[in-house]
mmCIF file with all atom_site columns, C-alpha atoms and ligand atoms in Angstrom:
data_model
loop_
_atom_site.group_PDB
_atom_site.id
_atom_site.type_symbol
_atom_site.label_atom_id
_atom_site.label_alt_id
_atom_site.label_comp_id
_atom_site.label_asym_id
_atom_site.label_entity_id
_atom_site.label_seq_id
_atom_site.pdbx_PDB_ins_code
_atom_site.Cartn_x
_atom_site.Cartn_y
_atom_site.Cartn_z
_atom_site.occupancy
_atom_site.B_iso_or_equiv
_atom_site.pdbx_formal_charge
_atom_site.auth_seq_id
_atom_site.auth_comp_id
_atom_site.auth_asym_id
_atom_site.auth_atom_id
_atom_site.pdbx_PDB_model_num
ATOM   1   C CA . UNK H 1 1   ? 21.506 -7.738  -10.683 1.00 0.00 ? 1   UNK H CA 1
ATOM   2   C CA . UNK H 1 2   ? 21.051 -5.668  -7.533  1.00 0.00 ? 2   UNK H CA 1
ATOM   3   C CA . UNK H 1 3   ? 24.002 -5.085  -5.184  1.00 0.00 ? 3   UNK H CA 1
ATOM   4   C CA . UNK H 1 4   ? 23.976 -3.054  -1.968  1.00 0.00 ? 4   UNK H CA 1
ATOM   5   C CA . UNK H 1 5   ? 27.218 -1.548  -0.700  1.00 0.00 ? 5   UNK H CA 1
ATOM   6   C CA . UNK H 1 6   ? 27.116 -0.790  3.008   1.00 0.00 ? 6   UNK H CA 1
ATOM   7   C CA . UNK H 1 7   ? 29.891 1.135   4.717   1.00 0.00 ? 7   UNK H CA 1
ATOM   8   C CA . UNK H 1 8   ? 30.229 1.500   8.473   1.00 0.00 ? 8   UNK H CA 1
ATOM   9   C CA . UNK H 1 9   ? 31.788 4.042   10.797  1.00 0.00 ? 9   UNK H CA 1
ATOM   10  C CA . UNK H 1 10  ? 34.357 6.593   9.641   1.00 0.00 ? 10  UNK H CA 1
ATOM   11  C CA . UNK H 1 11  ? 34.195 5.431   6.033   1.00 0.00 ? 11  UNK H CA 1
ATOM   12  C CA . UNK H 1 12  ? 32.404 8.684   5.171   1.00 0.00 ? 12  UNK H CA 1
ATOM   13  C CA . UNK H 1 13  ? 35.849 10.258  5.644   1.00 0.00 ? 13  UNK H CA 1
ATOM   14  C CA . UNK H 1 14  ? 37.560 8.281   2.873   1.00 0.00 ? 14  UNK H CA 1
ATOM   15  C CA . UNK H 1 15  ? 39.885 10.596  0.968   1.00 0.00 ? 15  UNK H CA 1
ATOM   16  C CA . UNK H 1 16  ? 40.643 12.600  4.129   1.00 0.00 ? 16  UNK H CA 1
ATOM   17  C CA . UNK H 1 17  ? 41.029 9.850   6.700   1.00 0.00 ? 17  UNK H CA 1
ATOM   18  C CA . UNK H 1 18  ? 44.547 8.420   7.231   1.00 0.00 ? 18  UNK H CA 1
ATOM   19  C CA . UNK H 1 19  ? 45.348 8.543   3.482   1.00 0.00 ? 19  UNK H CA 1
ATOM   20  C CA . UNK H 1 20  ? 48.500 6.444   3.909   1.00 0.00 ? 20  UNK H CA 1
ATOM   21  C CA . UNK H 1 21  ? 46.225 3.561   4.959   1.00 0.00 ? 21  UNK H CA 1
ATOM   22  C CA . UNK H 1 22  ? 42.975 4.268   3.098   1.00 0.00 ? 22  UNK H CA 1
ATOM   23  C CA . UNK H 1 23  ? 44.115 6.314   0.059   1.00 0.00 ? 23  UNK H CA 1
ATOM   24  C CA . UNK H 1 24  ? 43.172 9.742   -1.282  1.00 0.00 ? 24  UNK H CA 1
ATOM   25  C CA . UNK H 1 25  ? 40.023 8.911   -3.199  1.00 0.00 ? 25  UNK H CA 1
ATOM   26  C CA . UNK H 1 26  ? 36.547 9.657   -1.860  1.00 0.00 ? 26  UNK H CA 1
ATOM   27  C CA . UNK H 1 27  ? 34.096 6.782   -1.889  1.00 0.00 ? 27  UNK H CA 1
ATOM   28  C CA . UNK H 1 28  ? 31.715 8.798   -4.061  1.00 0.00 ? 28  UNK H CA 1
ATOM   29  C CA . UNK H 1 29  ? 34.365 9.164   -6.811  1.00 0.00 ? 29  UNK H CA 1
ATOM   30  C CA . UNK H 1 30  ? 35.165 5.463   -6.628  1.00 0.00 ? 30  UNK H CA 1
ATOM   31  C CA . UNK H 1 31  ? 31.473 4.504   -6.668  1.00 0.00 ? 31  UNK H CA 1
ATOM   32  C CA . UNK H 1 32  ? 30.788 6.589   -9.785  1.00 0.00 ? 32  UNK H CA 1
ATOM   33  C CA . UNK H 1 33  ? 33.593 4.768   -11.613 1.00 0.00 ? 33  UNK H CA 1
ATOM   34  C CA . UNK H 1 34  ? 32.285 1.402   -10.370 1.00 0.00 ? 34  UNK H CA 1
ATOM   35  C CA . UNK H 1 35  ? 28.772 2.235   -11.631 1.00 0.00 ? 35  UNK H CA 1
ATOM   36  C CA . UNK H 1 36  ? 30.203 3.186   -15.034 1.00 0.00 ? 36  UNK H CA 1
ATOM   37  C CA . UNK H 1 37  ? 32.252 -0.014  -15.252 1.00 0.00 ? 37  UNK H CA 1
ATOM   38  C CA . UNK H 1 38  ? 29.341 -2.262  -14.197 1.00 0.00 ? 38  UNK H CA 1
ATOM   39  C CA . UNK H 1 39  ? 26.570 -0.332  -15.909 1.00 0.00 ? 39  UNK H CA 1
ATOM   40  C CA . UNK H 1 40  ? 24.210 -3.326  -15.972 1.00 0.00 ? 40  UNK H CA 1
ATOM   41  C CA . UNK H 1 41  ? 24.295 -3.662  -12.168 1.00 0.00 ? 41  UNK H CA 1
ATOM   42  C CA . UNK H 1 42  ? 21.917 -1.665  -9.990  1.00 0.00 ? 42  UNK H CA 1
ATOM   43  C CA . UNK H 1 43  ? 23.920 -0.376  -7.015  1.00 0.00 ? 43  UNK H CA 1
ATOM   44  C CA . UNK H 1 44  ? 22.486 0.924   -3.755  1.00 0.00 ? 44  UNK H CA 1
ATOM   45  C CA . UNK H 1 45  ? 24.920 2.698   -1.447  1.00 0.00 ? 45  UNK H CA 1
ATOM   46  C CA . UNK H 1 46  ? 24.486 3.342   2.273   1.00 0.00 ? 46  UNK H CA 1
ATOM   47  C CA . UNK H 1 47  ? 26.911 4.606   4.907   1.00 0.00 ? 47  UNK H CA 1
ATOM   48  C CA . UNK H 1 48  ? 26.303 5.080   8.614   1.00 0.00 ? 48  UNK H CA 1
ATOM   49  C CA . UNK H 1 49  ? 28.370 5.644   11.712  1.00 0.00 ? 49  UNK H CA 1
ATOM   50  C CA . UNK H 1 50  ? 25.681 3.954   13.832  1.00 0.00 ? 50  UNK H CA 1
ATOM   51  C CA . UNK H 1 51  ? 25.487 0.220   14.494  1.00 0.00 ? 51  UNK H CA 1
ATOM   52  C CA . UNK H 1 52  ? 21.672 -0.001  14.649  1.00 0.00 ? 52  UNK H CA 1
ATOM   53  C CA . UNK H 1 53  ? 21.225 1.900   11.383  1.00 0.00 ? 53  UNK H CA 1
ATOM   54  C CA . UNK H 1 54  ? 23.623 -0.517  9.677   1.00 0.00 ? 54  UNK H CA 1
ATOM   55  C CA . UNK H 1 55  ? 21.543 -3.417  11.016  1.00 0.00 ? 55  UNK H CA 1
ATOM   56  C CA . UNK H 1 56  ? 18.324 -1.779  9.765   1.00 0.00 ? 56  UNK H CA 1
ATOM   57  C CA . UNK H 1 57  ? 19.823 -1.438  6.272   1.00 0.00 ? 57  UNK H CA 1
ATOM   58  C CA . UNK H 1 58  ? 21.052 -5.066  6.275   1.00 0.00 ? 58  UNK H CA 1
ATOM   59  C CA . UNK H 1 59  ? 17.475 -6.164  7.121   1.00 0.00 ? 59  UNK H CA 1
ATOM   60  C CA . UNK H 1 60  ? 16.037 -3.887  4.427   1.00 0.00 ? 60  UNK H CA 1
ATOM   61  C CA . UNK H 1 61  ? 18.184 -5.177  1.560   1.00 0.00 ? 61  UNK H CA 1
ATOM   62  C CA . UNK H 1 62  ? 18.755 -8.676  2.915   1.00 0.00 ? 62  UNK H CA 1
ATOM   63  C CA . UNK H 1 63  ? 15.882 -10.492 1.233   1.00 0.00 ? 63  UNK H CA 1
ATOM   64  C CA . UNK H 1 64  ? 15.632 -9.237  -2.337  1.00 0.00 ? 64  UNK H CA 1
ATOM   65  C CA . UNK H 1 65  ? 19.128 -8.138  -3.393  1.00 0.00 ? 65  UNK H CA 1
ATOM   66  C CA . UNK H 1 66  ? 21.632 -10.401 -5.148  1.00 0.00 ? 66  UNK H CA 1
ATOM   67  C CA . UNK H 1 67  ? 24.482 -9.415  -2.882  1.00 0.00 ? 67  UNK H CA 1
ATOM   68  C CA . UNK H 1 68  ? 25.656 -7.122  -0.115  1.00 0.00 ? 68  UNK H CA 1
ATOM   69  C CA . UNK H 1 69  ? 29.202 -5.778  0.011   1.00 0.00 ? 69  UNK H CA 1
ATOM   70  C CA . UNK H 1 70  ? 29.786 -4.873  3.648   1.00 0.00 ? 70  UNK H CA 1
ATOM   71  C CA . UNK H 1 71  ? 32.652 -2.910  5.126   1.00 0.00 ? 71  UNK H CA 1
ATOM   72  C CA . UNK H 1 72  ? 31.567 -2.634  8.742   1.00 0.00 ? 72  UNK H CA 1
ATOM   73  C CA . UNK H 1 73  ? 34.723 -0.694  9.698   1.00 0.00 ? 73  UNK H CA 1
ATOM   74  C CA . UNK H 1 74  ? 35.648 -1.171  13.344  1.00 0.00 ? 74  UNK H CA 1
ATOM   75  C CA . UNK H 1 75  ? 32.298 -2.892  14.050  1.00 0.00 ? 75  UNK H CA 1
ATOM   76  C CA . UNK H 1 76  ? 33.829 -5.843  12.194  1.00 0.00 ? 76  UNK H CA 1
ATOM   77  C CA . UNK H 1 77  ? 35.923 -6.498  15.265  1.00 0.00 ? 77  UNK H CA 1
ATOM   78  C CA . UNK H 1 78  ? 33.277 -5.823  17.924  1.00 0.00 ? 78  UNK H CA 1
ATOM   79  C CA . UNK H 1 79  ? 29.723 -6.388  16.722  1.00 0.00 ? 79  UNK H CA 1
ATOM   80  C CA . UNK H 1 80  ? 27.927 -9.646  17.439  1.00 0.00 ? 80  UNK H CA 1
ATOM   81  C CA . UNK H 1 81  ? 24.710 -7.764  16.536  1.00 0.00 ? 81  UNK H CA 1
ATOM   82  C CA . UNK H 1 82  ? 25.873 -7.077  12.957  1.00 0.00 ? 82  UNK H CA 1
ATOM   83  C CA . UNK H 1 83  ? 27.040 -10.696 12.637  1.00 0.00 ? 83  UNK H CA 1
ATOM   84  C CA . UNK H 1 84  ? 23.572 -11.830 13.787  1.00 0.00 ? 84  UNK H CA 1
ATOM   85  C CA . UNK H 1 85  ? 21.956 -9.544  11.180  1.00 0.00 ? 85  UNK H CA 1
ATOM   86  C CA . UNK H 1 86  ? 24.120 -11.113 8.452   1.00 0.00 ? 86  UNK H CA 1
ATOM   87  C CA . UNK H 1 87  ? 23.087 -14.589 9.652   1.00 0.00 ? 87  UNK H CA 1
ATOM   88  C CA . UNK H 1 88  ? 19.413 -13.575 9.669   1.00 0.00 ? 88  UNK H CA 1
ATOM   89  C CA . UNK H 1 89  ? 19.148 -12.647 5.985   1.00 0.00 ? 89  UNK H CA 1
ATOM   90  C CA . UNK H 1 90  ? 19.192 -14.611 2.695   1.00 0.00 ? 90  UNK H CA 1
ATOM   91  C CA . UNK H 1 91  ? 21.339 -12.325 0.553   1.00 0.00 ? 91  UNK H CA 1
ATOM   92  C CA . UNK H 1 92  ? 25.015 -13.337 0.388   1.00 0.00 ? 92  UNK H CA 1
ATOM   93  C CA . UNK H 1 93  ? 27.314 -10.881 2.153   1.00 0.00 ? 93  UNK H CA 1
ATOM   94  C CA . UNK H 1 94  ? 30.887 -10.230 1.080   1.00 0.00 ? 94  UNK H CA 1
ATOM   95  C CA . UNK H 1 95  ? 32.997 -8.738  3.869   1.00 0.00 ? 95  UNK H CA 1
ATOM   96  C CA . UNK H 1 96  ? 35.475 -6.188  2.547   1.00 0.00 ? 96  UNK H CA 1
ATOM   97  C CA . UNK H 1 97  ? 38.320 -4.160  3.985   1.00 0.00 ? 97  UNK H CA 1
ATOM   98  C CA . UNK H 1 98  ? 40.352 -1.525  2.210   1.00 0.00 ? 98  UNK H CA 1
ATOM   99  C CA . UNK H 1 99  ? 43.464 -2.186  4.282   1.00 0.00 ? 99  UNK H CA 1
ATOM   100 C CA . UNK H 1 100 ? 45.000 -5.593  4.931   1.00 0.00 ? 100 UNK H CA 1
ATOM   101 C CA . UNK H 1 101 ? 43.673 -5.991  8.459   1.00 0.00 ? 101 UNK H CA 1
ATOM   102 C CA . UNK H 1 102 ? 46.047 -8.913  9.104   1.00 0.00 ? 102 UNK H CA 1
ATOM   103 C CA . UNK H 1 103 ? 49.085 -6.639  8.632   1.00 0.00 ? 103 UNK H CA 1
ATOM   104 C CA . UNK H 1 104 ? 47.759 -4.231  11.247  1.00 0.00 ? 104 UNK H CA 1
ATOM   105 C CA . UNK H 1 105 ? 47.165 -4.212  15.016  1.00 0.00 ? 105 UNK H CA 1
ATOM   106 C CA . UNK H 1 106 ? 46.205 -7.586  16.555  1.00 0.00 ? 106 UNK H CA 1
ATOM   107 C CA . UNK H 1 107 ? 42.717 -6.309  17.536  1.00 0.00 ? 107 UNK H CA 1
ATOM   108 C CA . UNK H 1 108 ? 41.943 -6.025  13.802  1.00 0.00 ? 108 UNK H CA 1
ATOM   109 C CA . UNK H 1 109 ? 42.812 -9.684  13.163  1.00 0.00 ? 109 UNK H CA 1
ATOM   110 C CA . UNK H 1 110 ? 39.522 -10.991 14.537  1.00 0.00 ? 110 UNK H CA 1
ATOM   111 C CA . UNK H 1 111 ? 36.290 -10.460 12.634  1.00 0.00 ? 111 UNK H CA 1
ATOM   112 C CA . UNK H 1 112 ? 32.845 -11.415 13.908  1.00 0.00 ? 112 UNK H CA 1
ATOM   113 C CA . UNK H 1 113 ? 31.676 -11.216 10.286  1.00 0.00 ? 113 UNK H CA 1
ATOM   114 C CA . UNK H 1 114 ? 34.049 -13.628 8.526   1.00 0.00 ? 114 UNK H CA 1
ATOM   115 C CA . UNK H 1 115 ? 32.310 -16.737 9.867   1.00 0.00 ? 115 UNK H CA 1
ATOM   116 C CA . UNK H 1 116 ? 28.890 -15.587 8.644   1.00 0.00 ? 116 UNK H CA 1
ATOM   117 C CA . UNK H 1 117 ? 29.898 -13.872 5.379   1.00 0.00 ? 117 UNK H CA 1
ATOM   118 C CA . UNK H 1 118 ? 30.086 -15.753 2.080   1.00 0.00 ? 118 UNK H CA 1
ATOM   119 C CA . UNK H 1 119 ? 33.707 -14.624 1.832   1.00 0.00 ? 119 UNK H CA 1
ATOM   120 C CA . UNK H 1 120 ? 36.126 -11.900 2.840   1.00 0.00 ? 120 UNK H CA 1
ATOM   121 C CA . UNK H 1 121 ? 38.380 -9.598  0.833   1.00 0.00 ? 121 UNK H CA 1
ATOM   122 C CA . UNK H 1 122 ? 41.012 -7.460  2.549   1.00 0.00 ? 122 UNK H CA 1
ATOM   123 C CA . UNK H 1 123 ? 43.949 -5.338  1.520   1.00 0.00 ? 123 UNK H CA 1
ATOM   124 C CA . UNK H 1 124 ? 43.367 -4.232  -2.064  1.00 0.00 ? 124 UNK H CA 1
ATOM   125 C CA . UNK H 1 125 ? 42.455 -0.622  -1.390  1.00 0.00 ? 125 UNK H CA 1
ATOM   126 C CA . UNK H 1 126 ? 39.114 0.454   -2.855  1.00 0.00 ? 126 UNK H CA 1
ATOM   127 C CA . UNK H 1 127 ? 39.568 -2.320  -5.412  1.00 0.00 ? 127 UNK H CA 1
ATOM   128 C CA . UNK H 1 128 ? 38.516 -4.691  -2.594  1.00 0.00 ? 128 UNK H CA 1
ATOM   129 C CA . UNK H 1 129 ? 34.955 -3.559  -3.443  1.00 0.00 ? 129 UNK H CA 1
ATOM   130 C CA . UNK H 1 130 ? 35.513 -4.236  -7.153  1.00 0.00 ? 130 UNK H CA 1
ATOM   131 C CA . UNK H 1 131 ? 36.789 -7.742  -6.362  1.00 0.00 ? 131 UNK H CA 1
ATOM   132 C CA . UNK H 1 132 ? 33.668 -8.264  -4.259  1.00 0.00 ? 132 UNK H CA 1
ATOM   133 C CA . UNK H 1 133 ? 31.488 -7.290  -7.242  1.00 0.00 ? 133 UNK H CA 1
ATOM   134 C CA . UNK H 1 134 ? 33.369 -9.850  -9.395  1.00 0.00 ? 134 UNK H CA 1
ATOM   135 C CA . UNK H 1 135 ? 32.879 -12.509 -6.708  1.00 0.00 ? 135 UNK H CA 1
ATOM   136 C CA . UNK H 1 136 ? 29.116 -11.903 -6.761  1.00 0.00 ? 136 UNK H CA 1
ATOM   137 C CA . UNK H 1 137 ? 29.048 -12.040 -10.577 1.00 0.00 ? 137 UNK H CA 1
ATOM   138 C CA . UNK H 1 138 ? 31.009 -15.290 -10.869 1.00 0.00 ? 138 UNK H CA 1
ATOM   139 C CA . UNK H 1 139 ? 29.034 -16.981 -8.115  1.00 0.00 ? 139 UNK H CA 1
ATOM   140 C CA . UNK H 1 140 ? 25.604 -15.890 -9.338  1.00 0.00 ? 140 UNK H CA 1
HETATM 141 C C1 . DQA I 2 .   ? 38.604 -1.223  7.682   1.00 0.00 ? 1   DQA I C1 1
HETATM 142 C C2 . DQA I 2 .   ? 39.550 -1.885  8.699   1.00 0.00 ? 1   DQA I C2 1
HETATM 143 C C3 . DQA I 2 .   ? 39.009 -1.718  10.104  1.00 0.00 ? 1   DQA I C3 1
HETATM 144 O O1 . DQA I 2 .   ? 39.895 -2.326  11.037  1.00 0.00 ? 1   DQA I O1 1
HETATM 145 C C4 . DQA I 2 .   ? 38.891 -0.243  10.447  1.00 0.00 ? 1   DQA I C4 1
HETATM 146 O O2 . DQA I 2 .   ? 38.340 -0.084  11.734  1.00 0.00 ? 1   DQA I O2 1
HETATM 147 C C5 . DQA I 2 .   ? 38.124 0.520   9.433   1.00 0.00 ? 1   DQA I C5 1
HETATM 148 C C6 . DQA I 2 .   ? 38.334 0.226   8.021   1.00 0.00 ? 1   DQA I C6 1
HETATM 149 C C7 . DQA I 2 .   ? 39.189 -1.263  6.250   1.00 0.00 ? 1   DQA I C7 1
HETATM 150 O O3 . DQA I 2 .   ? 38.418 -1.046  5.325   1.00 0.00 ? 1   DQA I O3 1
HETATM 151 O O4 . DQA I 2 .   ? 40.387 -1.468  6.064   1.00 0.00 ? 1   DQA I O4 1
HETATM 152 O O5 . DQA I 2 .   ? 37.375 1.441   9.754   1.00 0.00 ? 1   DQA I O5 1
HETATM 153 O O6 . DQA I 2 .   ? 37.387 -1.950  7.665   1.00 0.00 ? 1   DQA I O6 1
#
């Protein structure tokens, strides 16, 4: 099984960025543990702060992977272009958020991605990604 994890803007700063909201762990540390736990899954990881690069990666993995776990960061709330990229591909996309976006500012309550994703997971810290992996396994 091949799963791509795609992180959007500012998620390269996990571990340093607003730790009361996003925690103290770097994504690299978390990803290593995830790879160990799901050793039979082939993970590809990509992070970019740039909308077009995220779209390019969605196109690249969107036709022959078994799933994409996408945390588009703030582009979740603004990007029709990323939503169109998700609609354009065959691979199921799970939208994830580390924080519970519905407990936060009203501008975070709307997602352009939720309507085009297979499902959305929000509020479980980095374990949101782990729950997304489980969702892809059980729905395979
Ligand atoms: C986030 C929530 C977004 O509102 C925010 O802009 C992020 C991270 C999350 O994982 O909780 O960058 O997607």
